[in-house]
Amino acid sequence: GRVLALDERDFSANLGTMVSFIGLAERGANVPSILIVDDDADLSAIVARYLESEGFSVEHAASAEKAYDVLAARAFDLVLLDI
């Protein structure tokens, strides 16, 4: 797997880097999926809207416990964590 670490201060400035890192074009017809794990609903909504506009399927979990439940049900191409 691939790991990309973004500091929270640089996160919004580096969303384009993240999109390139995942490689939307290399996925072909498959829509890459991203799980956002963050207790800040406003920030998660902003990031989700941006990623969806770039063609990603996005889900949100407001806590680690909810993320475990979501991840038990399906796999994601990328998980963004606020740790």
CSV table of N, CA, C and O in Angstrom, one decimal:
chain,number,residue,atom,x,y,z
A,1,GLY,N,0.8,-1.2,0.0
A,1,GLY,CA,0.0,0.0,0.0
A,1,GLY,C,0.9,1.2,0.0
A,1,GLY,O,2.1,1.2,0.2
A,2,ARG,N,0.2,2.3,-0.3
A,2,ARG,CA,0.9,3.6,-0.3
A,2,ARG,C,0.4,4.5,0.9
A,2,ARG,O,-0.7,4.4,1.3
A,3,VAL,N,1.3,5.3,1.4
A,3,VAL,CA,1.0,6.1,2.5
A,3,VAL,C,1.4,7.5,2.2
A,3,VAL,O,2.6,7.8,1.7
A,4,LEU,N,0.5,8.5,2.4
A,4,LEU,CA,0.8,9.9,2.2
A,4,LEU,C,0.5,10.6,3.5
A,4,LEU,O,-0.7,10.5,3.9
A,5,ALA,N,1.4,11.2,4.1
A,5,ALA,CA,1.2,11.9,5.4
A,5,ALA,C,1.1,13.4,5.1
A,5,ALA,O,2.1,14.0,4.5
A,6,LEU,N,0.0,14.0,5.5
A,6,LEU,CA,-0.1,15.5,5.3
A,6,LEU,C,-0.4,16.1,6.7
A,6,LEU,O,-1.2,15.6,7.4
A,7,ASP,N,0.4,17.1,7.0
A,7,ASP,CA,0.2,17.8,8.3
A,7,ASP,C,-1.1,18.6,8.1
A,7,ASP,O,-1.5,19.1,7.1
A,8,GLU,N,-1.9,18.7,9.3
A,8,GLU,CA,-3.2,19.4,9.2
A,8,GLU,C,-3.1,20.8,8.7
A,8,GLU,O,-3.9,21.3,8.0
A,9,ARG,N,-2.0,21.5,9.0
A,9,ARG,CA,-1.8,22.9,8.6
A,9,ARG,C,-1.7,22.9,7.1
A,9,ARG,O,-2.0,23.9,6.5
A,10,ASP,N,-1.1,21.9,6.5
A,10,ASP,CA,-0.9,21.9,5.0
A,10,ASP,C,-2.0,21.1,4.3
A,10,ASP,O,-1.9,21.0,3.0
A,11,PHE,N,-3.0,20.5,5.0
A,11,PHE,CA,-3.9,19.6,4.4
A,11,PHE,C,-4.6,20.2,3.2
A,11,PHE,O,-4.6,19.7,2.1
A,12,SER,N,-5.3,21.3,3.4
A,12,SER,CA,-6.1,21.9,2.3
A,12,SER,C,-5.2,22.4,1.2
A,12,SER,O,-5.7,22.3,0.0
A,13,ALA,N,-4.0,22.8,1.4
A,13,ALA,CA,-3.1,23.2,0.3
A,13,ALA,C,-2.7,22.0,-0.5
A,13,ALA,O,-2.2,22.1,-1.6
A,14,ASN,N,-2.7,20.8,0.1
A,14,ASN,CA,-2.2,19.6,-0.5
A,14,ASN,C,-3.2,18.6,-1.0
A,14,ASN,O,-2.9,17.5,-1.4
A,15,LEU,N,-4.5,19.0,-1.1
A,15,LEU,CA,-5.5,18.1,-1.5
A,15,LEU,C,-5.2,17.7,-3.0
A,15,LEU,O,-5.5,16.5,-3.3
A,16,GLY,N,-4.8,18.6,-3.8
A,16,GLY,CA,-4.4,18.2,-5.2
A,16,GLY,C,-3.3,17.2,-5.2
A,16,GLY,O,-3.4,16.2,-6.0
A,17,THR,N,-2.3,17.3,-4.3
A,17,THR,CA,-1.3,16.3,-4.3
A,17,THR,C,-1.9,14.9,-3.9
A,17,THR,O,-1.5,13.9,-4.5
A,18,MET,N,-2.8,14.9,-2.9
A,18,MET,CA,-3.5,13.7,-2.5
A,18,MET,C,-4.2,13.1,-3.7
A,18,MET,O,-4.2,11.9,-3.9
A,19,VAL,N,-5.0,13.9,-4.4
A,19,VAL,CA,-5.7,13.4,-5.6
A,19,VAL,C,-4.8,12.7,-6.6
A,19,VAL,O,-5.1,11.6,-7.1
A,20,SER,N,-3.7,13.4,-6.9
A,20,SER,CA,-2.7,12.8,-7.8
A,20,SER,C,-2.1,11.5,-7.3
A,20,SER,O,-1.8,10.6,-8.0
A,21,PHE,N,-1.8,11.5,-6.0
A,21,PHE,CA,-1.2,10.4,-5.3
A,21,PHE,C,-2.1,9.1,-5.5
A,21,PHE,O,-1.6,8.1,-5.7
A,22,ILE,N,-3.4,9.3,-5.3
A,22,ILE,CA,-4.3,8.2,-5.4
A,22,ILE,C,-4.3,7.7,-6.9
A,22,ILE,O,-4.4,6.5,-7.1
A,23,GLY,N,-4.2,8.6,-7.8
A,23,GLY,CA,-4.2,8.2,-9.2
A,23,GLY,C,-5.6,8.0,-9.8
A,23,GLY,O,-5.8,6.8,-10.2
A,24,LEU,N,-6.4,9.0,-9.8
A,24,LEU,CA,-7.8,8.8,-10.3
A,24,LEU,C,-7.7,8.2,-11.7
A,24,LEU,O,-8.5,7.3,-12.0
A,25,ALA,N,-6.8,8.7,-12.6
A,25,ALA,CA,-6.8,8.2,-14.0
A,25,ALA,C,-6.5,6.7,-14.1
A,25,ALA,O,-7.0,6.0,-14.9
A,26,GLU,N,-5.6,6.2,-13.2
A,26,GLU,CA,-5.2,4.8,-13.3
A,26,GLU,C,-6.3,3.9,-12.8
A,26,GLU,O,-6.2,2.7,-13.1
A,27,ARG,N,-7.3,4.4,-12.2
A,27,ARG,CA,-8.4,3.5,-11.8
A,27,ARG,C,-9.4,3.1,-12.9
A,27,ARG,O,-10.2,2.2,-12.7
A,28,GLY,N,-9.3,3.8,-14.0
A,28,GLY,CA,-10.2,3.5,-15.1
A,28,GLY,C,-11.7,3.8,-14.7
A,28,GLY,O,-12.0,4.8,-14.2
A,29,ALA,N,-12.5,2.8,-15.0
A,29,ALA,CA,-13.9,3.0,-14.7
A,29,ALA,C,-14.3,2.9,-13.2
A,29,ALA,O,-15.4,3.3,-12.8
A,30,ASN,N,-13.4,2.3,-12.4
A,30,ASN,CA,-13.7,2.2,-11.0
A,30,ASN,C,-13.6,3.5,-10.3
A,30,ASN,O,-12.6,4.2,-10.5
A,31,VAL,N,-14.6,3.9,-9.5
A,31,VAL,CA,-14.5,5.1,-8.8
A,31,VAL,C,-13.8,4.9,-7.5
A,31,VAL,O,-14.2,4.1,-6.6
A,32,PRO,N,-12.7,5.5,-7.3
A,32,PRO,CA,-11.9,5.4,-6.0
A,32,PRO,C,-12.8,5.8,-4.8
A,32,PRO,O,-13.5,6.8,-4.9
A,33,SER,N,-12.6,5.1,-3.7
A,33,SER,CA,-13.4,5.4,-2.5
A,33,SER,C,-12.5,5.9,-1.4
A,33,SER,O,-11.4,5.4,-1.2
A,34,ILE,N,-13.0,6.8,-0.7
A,34,ILE,CA,-12.2,7.4,0.4
A,34,ILE,C,-13.1,7.5,1.7
A,34,ILE,O,-14.3,7.9,1.6
A,35,LEU,N,-12.6,7.1,2.8
A,35,LEU,CA,-13.2,7.3,4.1
A,35,LEU,C,-12.5,8.4,4.8
A,35,LEU,O,-11.3,8.3,5.0
A,36,ILE,N,-13.3,9.4,5.3
A,36,ILE,CA,-12.8,10.5,6.1
A,36,ILE,C,-13.2,10.2,7.5
A,36,ILE,O,-14.3,10.0,7.8
A,37,VAL,N,-12.2,10.1,8.4
A,37,VAL,CA,-12.4,9.9,9.8
A,37,VAL,C,-12.0,11.2,10.6
A,37,VAL,O,-10.8,11.5,10.7
A,38,ASP,N,-13.0,11.9,11.0
A,38,ASP,CA,-12.7,13.2,11.6
A,38,ASP,C,-13.9,13.6,12.4
A,38,ASP,O,-15.0,13.5,12.0
A,39,ASP,N,-13.7,14.1,13.6
A,39,ASP,CA,-14.8,14.6,14.4
A,39,ASP,C,-15.3,16.0,14.1
A,39,ASP,O,-16.3,16.5,14.6
A,40,ASP,N,-14.6,16.7,13.2
A,40,ASP,CA,-14.9,18.0,12.8
A,40,ASP,C,-15.8,17.9,11.5
A,40,ASP,O,-15.4,17.7,10.4
A,41,ALA,N,-17.1,18.0,11.7
A,41,ALA,CA,-18.1,17.7,10.7
A,41,ALA,C,-18.0,18.8,9.6
A,41,ALA,O,-18.1,18.5,8.4
A,42,ASP,N,-17.7,20.0,9.9
A,42,ASP,CA,-17.6,21.1,8.9
A,42,ASP,C,-16.4,20.8,8.0
A,42,ASP,O,-16.5,20.9,6.8
A,43,LEU,N,-15.2,20.5,8.6
A,43,LEU,CA,-14.0,20.3,7.8
A,43,LEU,C,-14.2,19.0,6.9
A,43,LEU,O,-13.9,19.0,5.7
A,44,SER,N,-14.8,18.0,7.5
A,44,SER,CA,-15.1,16.8,6.7
A,44,SER,C,-16.0,17.1,5.5
A,44,SER,O,-15.8,16.5,4.4
A,45,ALA,N,-17.0,17.9,5.7
A,45,ALA,CA,-17.9,18.2,4.6
A,45,ALA,C,-17.2,19.0,3.5
A,45,ALA,O,-17.4,18.7,2.3
A,46,ILE,N,-16.3,19.9,3.9
A,46,ILE,CA,-15.6,20.7,2.9
A,46,ILE,C,-14.7,19.7,2.1
A,46,ILE,O,-14.6,19.8,0.8
A,47,VAL,N,-13.9,18.9,2.8
A,47,VAL,CA,-13.0,17.9,2.1
A,47,VAL,C,-13.8,17.0,1.2
A,47,VAL,O,-13.5,16.7,0.1
A,48,ALA,N,-14.9,16.5,1.7
A,48,ALA,CA,-15.8,15.5,1.0
A,48,ALA,C,-16.3,16.2,-0.3
A,48,ALA,O,-16.3,15.5,-1.4
A,49,ARG,N,-16.8,17.4,-0.2
A,49,ARG,CA,-17.3,18.1,-1.4
A,49,ARG,C,-16.2,18.2,-2.5
A,49,ARG,O,-16.4,18.0,-3.6
A,50,TYR,N,-15.0,18.6,-2.0
A,50,TYR,CA,-13.9,18.7,-3.0
A,50,TYR,C,-13.6,17.4,-3.6
A,50,TYR,O,-13.5,17.3,-4.8
A,51,LEU,N,-13.4,16.3,-2.8
A,51,LEU,CA,-13.1,15.0,-3.3
A,51,LEU,C,-14.2,14.5,-4.3
A,51,LEU,O,-13.9,13.9,-5.3
A,52,GLU,N,-15.4,14.7,-3.9
A,52,GLU,CA,-16.5,14.2,-4.8
A,52,GLU,C,-16.5,15.0,-6.1
A,52,GLU,O,-16.8,14.4,-7.2
A,53,SER,N,-16.1,16.3,-6.1
A,53,SER,CA,-16.1,17.0,-7.3
A,53,SER,C,-14.9,16.5,-8.2
A,53,SER,O,-14.9,16.7,-9.4
A,54,GLU,N,-13.9,15.8,-7.6
A,54,GLU,CA,-12.8,15.3,-8.3
A,54,GLU,C,-13.1,13.8,-8.8
A,54,GLU,O,-12.3,13.2,-9.4
A,55,GLY,N,-14.3,13.3,-8.5
A,55,GLY,CA,-14.7,12.0,-9.0
A,55,GLY,C,-14.6,10.9,-8.0
A,55,GLY,O,-14.7,9.7,-8.4
A,56,PHE,N,-14.4,11.2,-6.7
A,56,PHE,CA,-14.2,10.1,-5.7
A,56,PHE,C,-15.6,9.9,-5.0
A,56,PHE,O,-16.4,10.7,-4.9
A,57,SER,N,-15.7,8.7,-4.5
A,57,SER,CA,-16.8,8.3,-3.7
A,57,SER,C,-16.3,8.5,-2.2
A,57,SER,O,-15.3,7.9,-1.9
A,58,VAL,N,-17.1,9.2,-1.4
A,58,VAL,CA,-16.6,9.6,-0.1
A,58,VAL,C,-17.6,9.2,1.0
A,58,VAL,O,-18.8,9.5,0.8
A,59,GLU,N,-17.1,8.7,2.0
A,59,GLU,CA,-17.9,8.4,3.2
A,59,GLU,C,-17.2,9.1,4.4
A,59,GLU,O,-16.0,9.3,4.4
A,60,HIS,N,-18.0,9.3,5.5
A,60,HIS,CA,-17.5,10.0,6.7
A,60,HIS,C,-17.8,9.2,7.9
A,60,HIS,O,-18.9,8.7,8.0
A,61,ALA,N,-16.8,9.1,8.8
A,61,ALA,CA,-17.1,8.5,10.1
A,61,ALA,C,-16.6,9.6,11.1
A,61,ALA,O,-15.5,10.1,11.0
A,62,ALA,N,-17.4,9.9,12.1
A,62,ALA,CA,-17.1,10.9,13.1
A,62,ALA,C,-16.2,10.5,14.3
A,62,ALA,O,-15.8,11.3,15.1
A,63,SER,N,-15.9,9.2,14.3
A,63,SER,CA,-15.1,8.6,15.4
A,63,SER,C,-14.4,7.4,14.9
A,63,SER,O,-14.8,6.8,13.9
A,64,ALA,N,-13.4,7.0,15.7
A,64,ALA,CA,-12.7,5.7,15.4
A,64,ALA,C,-13.6,4.5,15.5
A,64,ALA,O,-13.5,3.6,14.7
A,65,GLU,N,-14.5,4.6,16.5
A,65,GLU,CA,-15.4,3.4,16.6
A,65,GLU,C,-16.3,3.3,15.4
A,65,GLU,O,-16.5,2.2,14.9
A,66,LYS,N,-16.8,4.4,14.9
A,66,LYS,CA,-17.7,4.4,13.7
A,66,LYS,C,-16.9,4.0,12.5
A,66,LYS,O,-17.3,3.2,11.6
A,67,ALA,N,-15.6,4.4,12.4
A,67,ALA,CA,-14.7,4.0,11.3
A,67,ALA,C,-14.5,2.5,11.3
A,67,ALA,O,-14.5,1.9,10.2
A,68,TYR,N,-14.3,1.9,12.5
A,68,TYR,CA,-14.2,0.4,12.5
A,68,TYR,C,-15.4,-0.3,11.9
A,68,TYR,O,-15.3,-1.2,11.2
A,69,ASP,N,-16.6,0.2,12.3
A,69,ASP,CA,-17.8,-0.4,11.8
A,69,ASP,C,-17.9,-0.3,10.2
A,69,ASP,O,-18.3,-1.2,9.5
A,70,VAL,N,-17.6,0.9,9.7
A,70,VAL,CA,-17.6,1.2,8.3
A,70,VAL,C,-16.6,0.3,7.6
A,70,VAL,O,-16.9,-0.3,6.6
A,71,LEU,N,-15.4,0.2,8.1
A,71,LEU,CA,-14.3,-0.6,7.5
A,71,LEU,C,-14.6,-2.1,7.6
A,71,LEU,O,-14.2,-2.8,6.7
A,72,ALA,N,-15.4,-2.5,8.6
A,72,ALA,CA,-15.7,-3.9,8.7
A,72,ALA,C,-16.7,-4.3,7.5
A,72,ALA,O,-16.8,-5.4,7.1
A,73,ALA,N,-17.5,-3.3,7.0
A,73,ALA,CA,-18.5,-3.5,6.0
A,73,ALA,C,-17.9,-3.4,4.6
A,73,ALA,O,-18.4,-4.1,3.7
A,74,ARG,N,-16.9,-2.6,4.4
A,74,ARG,CA,-16.3,-2.5,3.1
A,74,ARG,C,-14.9,-2.0,3.1
A,74,ARG,O,-14.4,-1.4,4.1
A,75,ALA,N,-14.2,-2.1,2.0
A,75,ALA,CA,-12.8,-1.6,1.8
A,75,ALA,C,-12.8,-0.3,1.1
A,75,ALA,O,-13.7,0.0,0.4
A,76,PHE,N,-11.8,0.5,1.4
A,76,PHE,CA,-11.6,1.8,0.8
A,76,PHE,C,-10.3,1.9,0.1
A,76,PHE,O,-9.3,1.2,0.6
A,77,ASP,N,-10.1,2.7,-0.9
A,77,ASP,CA,-8.8,3.0,-1.5
A,77,ASP,C,-7.9,3.8,-0.6
A,77,ASP,O,-6.7,3.7,-0.7
A,78,LEU,N,-8.6,4.7,0.2
A,78,LEU,CA,-7.8,5.6,1.0
A,78,LEU,C,-8.6,5.9,2.3
A,78,LEU,O,-9.9,6.1,2.2
A,79,VAL,N,-8.0,6.0,3.4
A,79,VAL,CA,-8.6,6.4,4.6
A,79,VAL,C,-7.9,7.7,5.1
A,79,VAL,O,-6.7,7.6,5.3
A,80,LEU,N,-8.6,8.8,5.3
A,80,LEU,CA,-8.0,10.0,5.8
A,80,LEU,C,-8.4,10.1,7.3
A,80,LEU,O,-9.5,10.1,7.6
A,81,LEU,N,-7.3,10.2,8.1
A,81,LEU,CA,-7.5,10.2,9.6
A,81,LEU,C,-7.1,11.5,10.2
A,81,LEU,O,-6.1,12.1,9.8
A,82,ASP,N,-7.9,12.0,11.1
A,82,ASP,CA,-7.5,13.1,11.9
A,82,ASP,C,-7.0,12.5,13.2
A,82,ASP,O,-7.8,12.1,14.1
A,83,ILE,N,-5.7,12.4,13.4
A,83,ILE,CA,-5.2,11.8,14.6
A,83,ILE,C,-4.4,12.8,15.5
A,83,ILE,O,-4.1,13.8,15.1
